[in-house]
Short mmCIF file of C-alpha atoms in Angstrom, two decimals:
data_model
loop_
_atom_site.label_atom_id
_atom_site.label_comp_id
_atom_site.label_asym_id
_atom_site.label_seq_id
_atom_site.Cartn_x
_atom_site.Cartn_y
_atom_site.Cartn_z
CA MET A 166 -24.19 -31.06 -20.86
CA LYS A 167 -22.83 -28.88 -23.62
CA ARG A 168 -23.10 -25.09 -23.13
CA ASN A 169 -23.04 -22.80 -26.10
CA LEU A 170 -21.00 -19.58 -26.25
CA LYS A 171 -24.09 -17.34 -26.37
CA ARG A 172 -25.41 -18.77 -23.08
CA TRP A 173 -22.01 -18.31 -21.33
CA GLY A 174 -21.85 -14.75 -22.68
CA ALA A 175 -25.25 -13.99 -21.18
CA LEU A 176 -24.19 -15.42 -17.82
CA GLY A 177 -21.00 -13.34 -17.88
CA THR A 178 -22.94 -10.18 -18.72
CA ALA A 179 -25.34 -10.84 -15.83
CA ALA A 180 -22.43 -11.36 -13.42
CA VAL A 181 -20.77 -8.12 -14.52
CA SER A 182 -24.07 -6.24 -14.15
CA LEU A 183 -24.55 -7.61 -10.65
CA ALA A 184 -20.97 -6.71 -9.66
CA GLY A 185 -21.51 -3.19 -11.01
CA ALA A 186 -24.70 -2.83 -8.97
CA MET A 187 -22.84 -3.95 -5.84
CA VAL A 188 -20.19 -1.25 -6.41
CA VAL A 189 -22.76 1.47 -6.99
CA THR A 190 -24.89 0.57 -3.97
CA GLY A 191 -21.94 -0.16 -1.69
CA GLY A 192 -22.76 -3.84 -1.33
CA ALA A 193 -25.54 -5.54 0.56
CA THR A 194 -24.47 -4.80 4.13
CA ALA A 195 -23.85 -1.65 6.13
CA ALA A 196 -20.50 -3.08 7.30
CA HIS A 197 -19.14 -3.00 3.74
CA ALA A 198 -15.92 -0.99 3.61
CA ASP A 199 -16.59 2.39 2.02
CA VAL A 200 -13.57 3.07 -0.15
CA ARG A 201 -15.17 5.02 -2.97
CA CYS A 202 -13.04 7.37 -5.05
CA MET A 203 -14.53 10.51 -3.55
CA VAL A 204 -13.16 12.65 -0.71
CA ASN A 205 -13.96 15.82 1.21
CA THR A 206 -11.95 17.74 3.76
CA ILE A 207 -12.53 16.19 7.19
CA TYR A 208 -10.85 16.48 10.59
CA ILE A 209 -9.41 13.42 12.28
CA ASN A 210 -8.30 13.04 15.92
CA ALA A 211 -10.91 15.65 16.78
CA SER A 212 -11.71 14.49 20.33
CA PRO A 213 -9.83 16.14 23.19
CA GLY A 214 -7.10 14.05 24.79
CA GLY A 215 -6.02 12.22 21.65
CA ASP A 216 -3.54 13.16 18.98
CA PRO A 217 -3.68 16.73 17.71
CA LYS A 218 -6.65 17.45 15.45
CA GLN A 219 -5.61 17.49 11.80
CA GLN A 220 -7.13 18.00 8.39
CA ALA A 221 -7.40 15.00 6.06
CA LEU A 222 -8.99 13.97 2.76
CA GLY A 223 -11.74 11.45 3.36
CA HIS A 224 -15.35 11.10 4.44
CA SER A 225 -17.37 10.35 7.52
CA HIS A 226 -20.53 8.29 7.81
CA ASN A 227 -22.26 5.87 10.16
CA THR A 228 -19.24 3.54 10.38
CA GLY A 229 -16.85 6.35 11.30
CA LYS A 230 -14.32 8.64 9.68
CA HIS A 231 -12.13 7.24 6.92
CA TYR A 232 -9.31 9.06 5.22
CA VAL A 233 -6.77 8.50 2.46
CA GLY A 234 -3.51 7.85 4.29
CA SER A 235 -1.47 7.36 1.14
CA TYR A 236 -1.88 7.16 -2.60
CA GLN A 237 0.35 6.17 -5.47
CA TRP A 238 0.12 6.57 -9.24
CA TYR A 239 0.82 3.55 -11.45
CA SER A 240 1.91 3.56 -15.08
CA THR A 241 -1.43 1.95 -15.96
CA GLY A 242 -2.96 5.41 -15.43
CA TRP A 243 -4.67 4.46 -12.16
CA TRP A 244 -4.10 5.66 -8.61
CA LEU A 245 -4.10 3.28 -5.64
CA TRP A 246 -5.64 4.95 -2.59
CA GLU A 247 -5.00 3.40 0.83
CA TRP A 248 -7.79 4.15 3.30
CA TYR A 249 -7.44 4.31 7.10
CA ALA A 250 -10.01 4.40 9.89
CA ASP A 251 -9.71 7.26 12.38
CA ASN A 252 -9.70 5.36 15.67
CA ASP A 253 -9.99 8.47 17.78
CA GLY A 254 -9.87 7.30 21.39
CA GLY A 255 -11.20 10.57 22.81
CA SER A 256 -10.40 11.59 26.37
CA ASP A 257 -8.47 8.39 27.16
CA GLY A 258 -5.96 9.01 24.37
CA ASP A 259 -5.88 8.22 20.68
CA THR A 260 -5.95 4.64 19.46
CA ALA A 261 -3.69 3.98 16.48
CA ASP A 262 -5.50 4.33 13.17
CA THR A 263 -5.92 1.12 11.22
CA TRP A 264 -5.88 0.21 7.54
CA TYR A 265 -9.45 0.17 6.24
CA GLY A 266 -9.16 -0.79 2.59
CA SER A 267 -7.84 0.28 -0.78
CA SER A 268 -9.32 1.39 -4.07
CA TRP A 269 -8.13 1.91 -7.62
CA CYS A 270 -9.18 5.38 -8.77
CA ASP A 271 -8.83 7.22 -12.05
CA HIS A 272 -7.74 10.45 -10.34
CA ALA A 273 -5.55 11.64 -7.48
CA ALA A 274 -7.00 12.13 -4.01
CA TRP A 275 -6.42 15.91 -3.96
#
């Protein structure tokens, strides 16, 4: 079956719209990694018995605390933020933080 260019263009536009909606809403599931380009000052390792409490740039929500562990500027004009999960072990000691995801952002994390 032959498809015309206008029909393929409409399908592409619909796919882009759907992908944009997924980004805005954070996806369809609560387990979706939250690596938006927005941070606040948070405290990680806050439970007693773990690593010393420290200030970080990130956010906290129902899936835990996530912070920007590193970021790098690229000549394309975009920043790559690397997100980590605060695996605060509490009174039994701190569990090593793990990589959570990355995001391309149009501004630095600070």
